[in-house]
Short mmCIF file of C-alpha atoms and ligand atoms in Angstrom, two decimals:
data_model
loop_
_atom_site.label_atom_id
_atom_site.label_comp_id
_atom_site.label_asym_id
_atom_site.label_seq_id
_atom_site.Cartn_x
_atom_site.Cartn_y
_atom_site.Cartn_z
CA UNK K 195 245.79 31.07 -17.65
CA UNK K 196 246.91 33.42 -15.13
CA UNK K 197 245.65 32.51 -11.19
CA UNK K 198 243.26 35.06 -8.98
CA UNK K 199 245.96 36.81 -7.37
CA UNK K 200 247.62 38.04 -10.86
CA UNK K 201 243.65 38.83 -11.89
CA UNK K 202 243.27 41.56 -9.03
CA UNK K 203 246.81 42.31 -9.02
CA UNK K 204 245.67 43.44 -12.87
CA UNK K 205 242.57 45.16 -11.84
CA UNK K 206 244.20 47.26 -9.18
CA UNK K 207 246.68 48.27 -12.21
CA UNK K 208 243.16 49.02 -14.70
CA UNK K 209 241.30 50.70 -11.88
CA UNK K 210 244.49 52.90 -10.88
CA UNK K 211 245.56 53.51 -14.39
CA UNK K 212 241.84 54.95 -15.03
CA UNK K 213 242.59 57.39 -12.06
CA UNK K 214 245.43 58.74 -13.50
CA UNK K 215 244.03 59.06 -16.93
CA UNK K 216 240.66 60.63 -15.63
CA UNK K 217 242.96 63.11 -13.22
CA UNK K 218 245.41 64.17 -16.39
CA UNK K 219 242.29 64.35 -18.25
CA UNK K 220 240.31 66.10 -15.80
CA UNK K 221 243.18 68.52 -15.02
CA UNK K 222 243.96 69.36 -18.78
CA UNK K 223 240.79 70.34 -19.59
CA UNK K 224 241.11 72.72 -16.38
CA UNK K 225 244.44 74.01 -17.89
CA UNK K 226 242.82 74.70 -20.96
CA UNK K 227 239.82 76.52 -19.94
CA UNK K 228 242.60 78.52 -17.84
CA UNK K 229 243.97 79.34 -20.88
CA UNK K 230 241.68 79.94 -23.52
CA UNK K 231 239.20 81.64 -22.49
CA UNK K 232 235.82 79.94 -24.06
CA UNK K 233 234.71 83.21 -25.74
CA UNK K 234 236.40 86.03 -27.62
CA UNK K 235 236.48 89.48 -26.59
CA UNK K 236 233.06 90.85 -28.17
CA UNK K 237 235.01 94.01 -29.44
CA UNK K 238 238.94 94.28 -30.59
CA UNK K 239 240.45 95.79 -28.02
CA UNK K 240 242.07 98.01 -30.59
CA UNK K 241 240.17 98.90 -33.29
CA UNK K 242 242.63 100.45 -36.60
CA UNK K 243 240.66 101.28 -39.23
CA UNK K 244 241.16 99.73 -43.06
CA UNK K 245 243.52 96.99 -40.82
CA UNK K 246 242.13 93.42 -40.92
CA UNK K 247 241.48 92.41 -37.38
CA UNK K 248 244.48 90.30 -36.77
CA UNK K 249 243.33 89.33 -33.66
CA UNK K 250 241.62 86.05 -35.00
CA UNK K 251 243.39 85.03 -38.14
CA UNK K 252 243.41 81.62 -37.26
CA UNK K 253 239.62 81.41 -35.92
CA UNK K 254 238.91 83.35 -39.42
CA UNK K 255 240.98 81.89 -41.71
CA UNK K 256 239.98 78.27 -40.82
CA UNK K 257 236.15 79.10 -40.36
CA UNK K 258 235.38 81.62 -43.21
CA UNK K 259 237.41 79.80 -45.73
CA UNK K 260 235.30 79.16 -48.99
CA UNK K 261 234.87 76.03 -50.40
CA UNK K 262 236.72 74.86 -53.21
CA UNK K 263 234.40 72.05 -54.20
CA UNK K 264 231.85 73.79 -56.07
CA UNK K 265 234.53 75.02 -58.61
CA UNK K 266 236.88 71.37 -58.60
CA UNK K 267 235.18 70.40 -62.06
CA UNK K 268 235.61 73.82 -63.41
CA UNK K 269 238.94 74.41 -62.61
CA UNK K 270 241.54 75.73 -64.98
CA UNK K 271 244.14 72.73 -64.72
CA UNK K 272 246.20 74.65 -67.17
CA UNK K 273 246.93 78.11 -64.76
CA UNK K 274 246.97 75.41 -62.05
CA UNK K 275 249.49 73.83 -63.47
CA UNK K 276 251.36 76.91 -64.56
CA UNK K 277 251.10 78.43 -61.21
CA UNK K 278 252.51 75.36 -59.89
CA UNK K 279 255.50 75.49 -61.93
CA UNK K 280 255.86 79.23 -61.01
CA UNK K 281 255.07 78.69 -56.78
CA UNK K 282 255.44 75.29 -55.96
CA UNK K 283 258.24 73.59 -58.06
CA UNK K 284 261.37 74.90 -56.42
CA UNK K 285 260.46 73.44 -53.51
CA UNK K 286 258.11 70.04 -54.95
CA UNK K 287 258.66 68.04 -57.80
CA UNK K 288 255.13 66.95 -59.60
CA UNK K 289 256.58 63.82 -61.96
CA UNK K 290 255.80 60.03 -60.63
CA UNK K 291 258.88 59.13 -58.65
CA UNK K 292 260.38 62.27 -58.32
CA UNK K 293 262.80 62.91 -55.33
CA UNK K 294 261.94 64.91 -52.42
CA UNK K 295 262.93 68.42 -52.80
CA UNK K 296 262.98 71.42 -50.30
CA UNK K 297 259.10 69.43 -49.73
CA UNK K 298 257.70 65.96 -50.90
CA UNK K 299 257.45 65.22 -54.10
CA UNK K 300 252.96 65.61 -54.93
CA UNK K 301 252.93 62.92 -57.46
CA UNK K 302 249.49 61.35 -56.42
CA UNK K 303 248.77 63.30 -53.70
CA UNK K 304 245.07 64.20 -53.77
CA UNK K 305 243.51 61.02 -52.47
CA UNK K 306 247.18 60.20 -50.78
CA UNK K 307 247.39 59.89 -46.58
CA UNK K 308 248.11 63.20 -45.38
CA UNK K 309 251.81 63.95 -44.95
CA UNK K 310 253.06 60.11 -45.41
CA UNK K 311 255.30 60.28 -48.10
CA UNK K 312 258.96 59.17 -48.04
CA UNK K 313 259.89 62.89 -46.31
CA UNK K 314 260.97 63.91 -43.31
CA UNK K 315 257.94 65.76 -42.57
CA UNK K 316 258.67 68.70 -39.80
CA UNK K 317 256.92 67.50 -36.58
CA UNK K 318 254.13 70.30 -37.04
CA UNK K 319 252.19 68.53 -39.93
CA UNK K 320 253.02 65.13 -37.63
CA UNK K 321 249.75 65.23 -35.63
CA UNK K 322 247.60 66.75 -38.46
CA UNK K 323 248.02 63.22 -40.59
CA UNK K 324 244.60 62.63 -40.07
CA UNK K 325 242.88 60.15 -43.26
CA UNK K 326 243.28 61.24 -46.87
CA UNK K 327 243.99 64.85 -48.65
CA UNK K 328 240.57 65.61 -49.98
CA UNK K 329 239.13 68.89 -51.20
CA UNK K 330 237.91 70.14 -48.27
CA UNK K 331 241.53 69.79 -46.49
CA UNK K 332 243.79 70.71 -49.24
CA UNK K 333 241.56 74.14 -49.65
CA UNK K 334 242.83 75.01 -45.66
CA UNK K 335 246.06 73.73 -46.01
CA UNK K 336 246.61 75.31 -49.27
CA UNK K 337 244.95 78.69 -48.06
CA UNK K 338 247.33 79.20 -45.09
CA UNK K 339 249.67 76.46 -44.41
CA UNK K 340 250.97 78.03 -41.30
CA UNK K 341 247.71 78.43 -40.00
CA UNK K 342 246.98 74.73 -40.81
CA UNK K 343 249.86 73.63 -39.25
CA UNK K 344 251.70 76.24 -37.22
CA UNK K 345 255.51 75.66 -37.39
CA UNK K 346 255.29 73.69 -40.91
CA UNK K 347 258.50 73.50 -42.56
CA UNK K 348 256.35 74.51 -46.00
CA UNK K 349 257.54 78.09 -45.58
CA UNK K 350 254.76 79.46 -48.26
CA UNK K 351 252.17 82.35 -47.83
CA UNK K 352 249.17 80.64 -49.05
CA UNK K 353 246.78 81.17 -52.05
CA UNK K 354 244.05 83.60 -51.26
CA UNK K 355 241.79 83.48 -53.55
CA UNK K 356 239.59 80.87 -54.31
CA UNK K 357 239.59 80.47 -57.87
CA UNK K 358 243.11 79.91 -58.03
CA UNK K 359 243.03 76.90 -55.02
CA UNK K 360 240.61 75.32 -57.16
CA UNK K 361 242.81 75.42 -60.32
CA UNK K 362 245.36 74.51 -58.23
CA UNK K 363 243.55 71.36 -57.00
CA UNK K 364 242.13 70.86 -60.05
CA UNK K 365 245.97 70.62 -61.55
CA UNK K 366 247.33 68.44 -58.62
CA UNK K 367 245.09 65.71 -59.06
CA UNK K 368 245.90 65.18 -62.75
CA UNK K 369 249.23 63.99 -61.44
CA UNK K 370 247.85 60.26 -60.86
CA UNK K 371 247.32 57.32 -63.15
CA UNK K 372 244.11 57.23 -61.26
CA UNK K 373 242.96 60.67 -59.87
CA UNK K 374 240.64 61.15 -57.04
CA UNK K 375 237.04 61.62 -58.28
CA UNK K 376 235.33 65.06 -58.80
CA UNK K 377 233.17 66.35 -56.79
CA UNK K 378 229.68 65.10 -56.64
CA UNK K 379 226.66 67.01 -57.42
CA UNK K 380 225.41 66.51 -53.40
CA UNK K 381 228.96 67.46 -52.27
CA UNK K 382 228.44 70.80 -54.54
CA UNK K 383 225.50 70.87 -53.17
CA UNK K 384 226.26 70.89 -49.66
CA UNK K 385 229.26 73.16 -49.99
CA UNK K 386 227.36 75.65 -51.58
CA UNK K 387 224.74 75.37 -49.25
CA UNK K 388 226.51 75.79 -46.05
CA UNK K 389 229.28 78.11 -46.26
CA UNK K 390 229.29 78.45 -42.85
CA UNK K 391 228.85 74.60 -42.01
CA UNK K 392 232.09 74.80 -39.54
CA UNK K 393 230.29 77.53 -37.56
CA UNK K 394 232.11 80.38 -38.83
CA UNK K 395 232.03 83.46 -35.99
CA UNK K 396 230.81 86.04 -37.55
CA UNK K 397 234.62 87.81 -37.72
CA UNK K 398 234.85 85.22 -40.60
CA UNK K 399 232.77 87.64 -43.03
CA UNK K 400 235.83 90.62 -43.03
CA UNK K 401 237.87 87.86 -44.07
CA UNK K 402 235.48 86.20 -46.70
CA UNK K 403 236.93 86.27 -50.33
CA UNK K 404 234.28 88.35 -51.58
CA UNK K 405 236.74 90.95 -53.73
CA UNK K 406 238.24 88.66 -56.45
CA UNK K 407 240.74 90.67 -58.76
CA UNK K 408 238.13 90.79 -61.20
CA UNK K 409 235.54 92.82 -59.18
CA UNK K 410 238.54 94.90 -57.22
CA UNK K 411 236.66 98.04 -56.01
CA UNK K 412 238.86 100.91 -56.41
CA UNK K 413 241.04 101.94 -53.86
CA UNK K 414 240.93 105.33 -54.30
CA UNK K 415 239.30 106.23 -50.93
CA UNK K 416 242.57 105.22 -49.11
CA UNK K 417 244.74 107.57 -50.17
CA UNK K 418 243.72 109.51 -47.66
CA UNK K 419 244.65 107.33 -44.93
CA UNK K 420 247.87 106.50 -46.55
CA UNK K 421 250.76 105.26 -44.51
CA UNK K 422 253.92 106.04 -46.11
CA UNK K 423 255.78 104.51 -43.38
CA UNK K 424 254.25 101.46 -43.36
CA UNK K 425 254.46 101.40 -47.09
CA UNK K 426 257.80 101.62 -46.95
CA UNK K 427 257.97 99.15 -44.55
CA UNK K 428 256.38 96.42 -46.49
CA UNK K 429 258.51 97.06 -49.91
CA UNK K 430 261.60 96.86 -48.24
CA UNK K 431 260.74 93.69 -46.52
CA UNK K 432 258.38 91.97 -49.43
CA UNK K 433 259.59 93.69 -52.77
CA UNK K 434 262.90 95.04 -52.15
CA UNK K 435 264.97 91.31 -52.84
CA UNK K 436 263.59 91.83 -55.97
CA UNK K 437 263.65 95.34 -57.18
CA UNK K 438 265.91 98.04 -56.89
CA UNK K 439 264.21 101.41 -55.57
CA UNK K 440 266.88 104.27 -55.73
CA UNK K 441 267.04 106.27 -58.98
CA UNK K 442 269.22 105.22 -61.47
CA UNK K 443 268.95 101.50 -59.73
CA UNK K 444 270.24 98.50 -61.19
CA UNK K 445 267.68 95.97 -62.69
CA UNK K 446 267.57 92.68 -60.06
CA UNK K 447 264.85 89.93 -60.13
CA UNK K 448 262.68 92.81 -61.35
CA UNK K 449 262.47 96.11 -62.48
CA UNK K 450 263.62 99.20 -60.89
CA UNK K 451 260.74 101.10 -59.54
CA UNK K 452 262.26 104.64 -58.55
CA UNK K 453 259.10 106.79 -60.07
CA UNK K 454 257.16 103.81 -61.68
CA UNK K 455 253.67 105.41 -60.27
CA UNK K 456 253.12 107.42 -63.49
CA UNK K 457 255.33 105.80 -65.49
CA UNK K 458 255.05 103.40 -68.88
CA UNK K 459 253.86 99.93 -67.90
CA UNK K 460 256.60 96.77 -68.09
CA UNK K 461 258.81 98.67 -70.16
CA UNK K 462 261.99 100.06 -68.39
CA UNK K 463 264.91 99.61 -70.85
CA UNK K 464 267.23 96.78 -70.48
CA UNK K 465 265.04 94.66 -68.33
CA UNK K 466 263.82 91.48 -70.09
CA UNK K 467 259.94 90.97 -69.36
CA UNK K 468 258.28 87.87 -69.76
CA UNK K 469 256.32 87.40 -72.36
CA UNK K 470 253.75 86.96 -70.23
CA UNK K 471 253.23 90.62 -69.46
CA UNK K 472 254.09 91.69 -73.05
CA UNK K 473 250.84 92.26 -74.24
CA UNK K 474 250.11 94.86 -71.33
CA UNK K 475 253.20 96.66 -71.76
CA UNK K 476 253.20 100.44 -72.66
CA UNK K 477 250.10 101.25 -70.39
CA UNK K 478 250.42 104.27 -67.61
CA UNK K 479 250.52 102.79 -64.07
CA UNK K 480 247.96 104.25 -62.11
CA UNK K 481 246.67 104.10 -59.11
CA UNK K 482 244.55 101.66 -60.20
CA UNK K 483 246.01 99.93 -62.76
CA UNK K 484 248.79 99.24 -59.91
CA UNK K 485 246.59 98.08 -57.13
CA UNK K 486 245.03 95.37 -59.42
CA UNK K 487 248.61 94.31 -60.20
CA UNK K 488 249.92 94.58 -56.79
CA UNK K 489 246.44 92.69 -55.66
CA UNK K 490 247.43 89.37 -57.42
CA UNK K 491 250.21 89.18 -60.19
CA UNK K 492 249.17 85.85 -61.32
CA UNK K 493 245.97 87.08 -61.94
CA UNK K 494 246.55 90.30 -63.69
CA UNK K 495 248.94 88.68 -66.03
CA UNK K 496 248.63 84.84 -65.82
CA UNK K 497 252.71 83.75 -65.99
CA UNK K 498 254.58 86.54 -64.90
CA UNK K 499 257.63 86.15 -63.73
CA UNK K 500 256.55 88.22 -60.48
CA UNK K 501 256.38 85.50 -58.00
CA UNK K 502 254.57 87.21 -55.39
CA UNK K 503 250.88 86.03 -54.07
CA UNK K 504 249.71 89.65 -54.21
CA UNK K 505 248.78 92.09 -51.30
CA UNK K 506 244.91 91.39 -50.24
CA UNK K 507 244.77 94.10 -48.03
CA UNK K 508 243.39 97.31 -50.03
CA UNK K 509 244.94 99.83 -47.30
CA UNK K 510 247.96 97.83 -47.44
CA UNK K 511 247.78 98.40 -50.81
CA UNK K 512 247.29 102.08 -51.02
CA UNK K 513 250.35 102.43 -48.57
CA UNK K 514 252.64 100.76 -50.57
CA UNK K 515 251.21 102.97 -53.67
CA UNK K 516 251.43 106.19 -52.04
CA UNK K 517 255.18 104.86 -51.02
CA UNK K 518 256.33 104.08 -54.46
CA UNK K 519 254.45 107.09 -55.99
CA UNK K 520 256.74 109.45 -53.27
CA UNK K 521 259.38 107.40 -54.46
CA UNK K 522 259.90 109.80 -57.48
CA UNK K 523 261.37 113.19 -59.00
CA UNK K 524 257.48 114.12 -59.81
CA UNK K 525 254.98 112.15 -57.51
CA UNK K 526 251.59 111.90 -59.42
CA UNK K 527 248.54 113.68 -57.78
CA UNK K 528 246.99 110.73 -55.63
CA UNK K 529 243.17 110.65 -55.50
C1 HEC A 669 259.48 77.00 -49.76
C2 HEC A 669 259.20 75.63 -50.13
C3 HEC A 669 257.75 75.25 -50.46
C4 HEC A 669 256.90 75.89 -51.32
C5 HEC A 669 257.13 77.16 -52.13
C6 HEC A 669 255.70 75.08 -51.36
N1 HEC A 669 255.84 74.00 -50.53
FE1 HEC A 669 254.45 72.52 -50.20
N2 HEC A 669 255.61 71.70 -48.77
C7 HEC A 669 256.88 72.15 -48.41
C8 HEC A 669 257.34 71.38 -47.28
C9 HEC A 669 258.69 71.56 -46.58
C10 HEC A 669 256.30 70.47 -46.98
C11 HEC A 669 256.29 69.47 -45.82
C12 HEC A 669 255.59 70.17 -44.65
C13 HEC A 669 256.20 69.91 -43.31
O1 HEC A 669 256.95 68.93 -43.16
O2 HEC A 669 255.89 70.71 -42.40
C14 HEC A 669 255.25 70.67 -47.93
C15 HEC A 669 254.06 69.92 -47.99
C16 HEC A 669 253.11 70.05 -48.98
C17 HEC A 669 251.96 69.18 -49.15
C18 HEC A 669 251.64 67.95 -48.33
C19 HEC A 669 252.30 66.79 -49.04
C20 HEC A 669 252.14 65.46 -48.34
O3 HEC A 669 253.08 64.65 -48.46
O4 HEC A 669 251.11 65.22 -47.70
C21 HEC A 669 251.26 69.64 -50.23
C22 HEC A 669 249.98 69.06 -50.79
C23 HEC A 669 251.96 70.80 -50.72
N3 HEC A 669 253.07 71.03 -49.95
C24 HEC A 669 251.56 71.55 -51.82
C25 HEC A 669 252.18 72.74 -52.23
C26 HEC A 669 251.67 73.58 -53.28
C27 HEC A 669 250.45 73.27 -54.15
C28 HEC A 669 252.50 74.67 -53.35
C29 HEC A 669 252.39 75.89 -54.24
C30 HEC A 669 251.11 76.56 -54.26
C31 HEC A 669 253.55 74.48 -52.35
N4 HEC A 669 253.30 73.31 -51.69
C32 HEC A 669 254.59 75.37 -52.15
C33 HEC A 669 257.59 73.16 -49.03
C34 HEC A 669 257.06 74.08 -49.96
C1 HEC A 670 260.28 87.27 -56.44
C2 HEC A 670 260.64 88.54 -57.04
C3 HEC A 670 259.64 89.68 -56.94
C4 HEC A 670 259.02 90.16 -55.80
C5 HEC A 670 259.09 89.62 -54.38
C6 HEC A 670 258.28 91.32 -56.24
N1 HEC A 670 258.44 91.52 -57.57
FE1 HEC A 670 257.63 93.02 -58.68
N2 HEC A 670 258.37 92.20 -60.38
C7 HEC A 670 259.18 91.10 -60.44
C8 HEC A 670 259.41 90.75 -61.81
C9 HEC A 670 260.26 89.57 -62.31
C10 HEC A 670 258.72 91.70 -62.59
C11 HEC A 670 258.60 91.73 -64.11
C12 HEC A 670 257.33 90.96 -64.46
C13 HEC A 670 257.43 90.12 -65.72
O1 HEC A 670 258.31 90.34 -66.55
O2 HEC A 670 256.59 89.18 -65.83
C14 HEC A 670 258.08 92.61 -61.66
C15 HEC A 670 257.33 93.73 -62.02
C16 HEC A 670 256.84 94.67 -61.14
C17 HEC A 670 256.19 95.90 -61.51
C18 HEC A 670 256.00 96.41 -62.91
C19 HEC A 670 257.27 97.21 -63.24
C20 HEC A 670 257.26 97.83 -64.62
O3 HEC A 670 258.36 97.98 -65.15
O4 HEC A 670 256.19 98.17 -65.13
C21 HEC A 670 255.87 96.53 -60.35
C22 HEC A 670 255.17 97.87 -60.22
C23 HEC A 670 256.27 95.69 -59.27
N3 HEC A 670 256.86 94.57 -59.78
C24 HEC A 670 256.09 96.00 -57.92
C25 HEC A 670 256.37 95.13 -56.88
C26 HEC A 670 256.05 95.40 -55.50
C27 HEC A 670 255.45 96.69 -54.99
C28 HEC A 670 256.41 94.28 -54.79
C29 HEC A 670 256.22 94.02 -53.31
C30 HEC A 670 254.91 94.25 -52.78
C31 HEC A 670 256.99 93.34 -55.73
N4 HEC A 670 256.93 93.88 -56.97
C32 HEC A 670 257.51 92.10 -55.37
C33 HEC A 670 259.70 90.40 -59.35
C34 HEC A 670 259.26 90.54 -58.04
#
């Protein structure tokens, strides 16, 4: 046992240790209300039509995000599993006791402690190892990794639409001799109830998942406001490692697209389509026709070899449109 003197000597050391923890305490949380200030701005201080306020992507990404659990049972394991193969597998393998890859290998991972495999994990996802992947944290992470976990070495866009995290979900936890149970009806229940259950700010709704590829309204309206520019822009950085866009342009990854606005679906000669868009060759693009496409590949022909996530943004959409369609000998008439 240790005498008196060491006994005070020990509760001077508590007693001053709880100063310094209640002063660092006391003075971070005066840092951070320096910081951040408690509410945001009531109005965008810039407001650009037909642009999605990208003031509070994170707020709204995290907040408005739609639950996955209601559609876990329902879920198409097979597109899950072939979207997998198409987005994921160059950088994870899926098979028990596969190696680590460009990311961990997601054998077992639904049910699995967050970002514990054997990988050197980058130190962004470090702190967000909190408990088990479960639906409701796969759907965020899986939405918008970088907004999960800024910094995350899992350089990967993010699945916007709903339907296709669930399949997704619904694939990965196949991969386990003994995969995490489905949803319950309460769980449903309560997901479906409360949406908003995190407190979503109203900002959340713009970002909301409401327009599926199915029920894409048309985008003819934003012609109007059209920005060639920025179209241009957007292919050279997103589309152009793919395609060629001169006339004449060789095939690459994809088709050439000099004057494809107007022109004969998936059928330029000498390029070998997948089978996958086969059965829609021989259509005209259209407007349209071309903003569903651009909207989500995967979803407007379920295997293509496109593997791009799709542009959610309808005026982004129409600007890229009313690029490629000037991108011709005869641009079409644009609505
Ligand atoms: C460009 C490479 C890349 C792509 C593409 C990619 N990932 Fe990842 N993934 C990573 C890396 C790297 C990590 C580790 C994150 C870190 O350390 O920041 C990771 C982590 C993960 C984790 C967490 C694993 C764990 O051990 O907890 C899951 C789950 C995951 N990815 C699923 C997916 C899915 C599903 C897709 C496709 C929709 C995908 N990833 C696409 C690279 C990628
Ligand atoms: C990772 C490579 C890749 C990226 C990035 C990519 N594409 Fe593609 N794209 C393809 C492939 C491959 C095909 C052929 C699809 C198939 O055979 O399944 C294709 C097909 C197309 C078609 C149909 C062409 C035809 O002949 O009918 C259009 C239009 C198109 N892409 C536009 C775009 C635009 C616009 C972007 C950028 C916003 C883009 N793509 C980004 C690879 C890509």
């Amino acid at each position: 046992m240790s005498g008196k003197g060491k006994d005070s000597l020990l509760g001077n050391k508590i007693a001053a240790g709880l100063l310094t923890a209640g002063l660092i305490f006391w003075g971070a949380n005066r840092i951070a209300s320096i910081v951040v200030p408690s509410e945001a701005p009531k109005t965008p201080a810039i407001n650009v039509p037909g642009l999605q306020t990208a003031a509070a992507p994170v707020v709204a990404a995290a907040a408005g995000l739609e639950s996955i659990i209601p559609l876990i049972a329902t879920g198409d394991v097979a597109k899950g599993a072939a979207f997998v193969q198409q987005q994921c597998a160059a950088c994870h393998t899926l098979t028990s006791g596969g190696a680590a890859g460009v990311g961990p290998n997601l054998y077992g991972v639904m049910g699995s402690p967050m970002f514990s495999g054997s990988f050197a994990y980058s130190d962004a996802v470090k702190d967000k190892a909190k408990g088990n992947w479960n639906y409701d944290n796969i759907n965020a992470w899986l939405a918008a990794p970088m907004t999960f976990a800024p910094g995350t070495g899992m350089s990967y866009a993010g699945i916007k639409n709903v339907q296709t995290r669930a399949d997704v979900v619904a694939y990965l936890r196949t991969l386990s001799a003994n995969p995490l149970p489905l949803p319950t009806a309460d769980e449903i229940k309560a997901a479906t109830a409360a949406p908003a259950a995190t407190g979503a700010p109203a900002t959340a709704a713009a970002t909301a998942p409401a327009a599926t590829a199915e029920a894409a309204p048309s985008i003819d309206t934003l012609f109007a406001t059209a920005d060639l520019a920025k179209g241009k822009a957007l292919v050279m950085q997103q589309c152009a490692a793919c395609h060629t866009l001169a006339k004449g342009g060789a095939p690459g990854v994809g088709p050439n697209l000099y004057g494809i606005v107007g022109a004969k679906s998936f059928s330029a000669p000498g390029f070998n389509y997948s089978a996958a868009v086969k059965g829609k060759a021989g259509a005209t693009w259209t407007d349209d026709t071309l903003s569903a496409w651009l909207e989500n590949p995967m979803g407007y022909a379920p295997g293509t070899m496109m593997a791009y996530p799709g542009i959610k943004n309808a005026q982004t959409r129409a600007d890229v449109i009313a690029y490629l369609n000037s991108n011709s000998d005869k641009p079409e008439k644009l609505p």
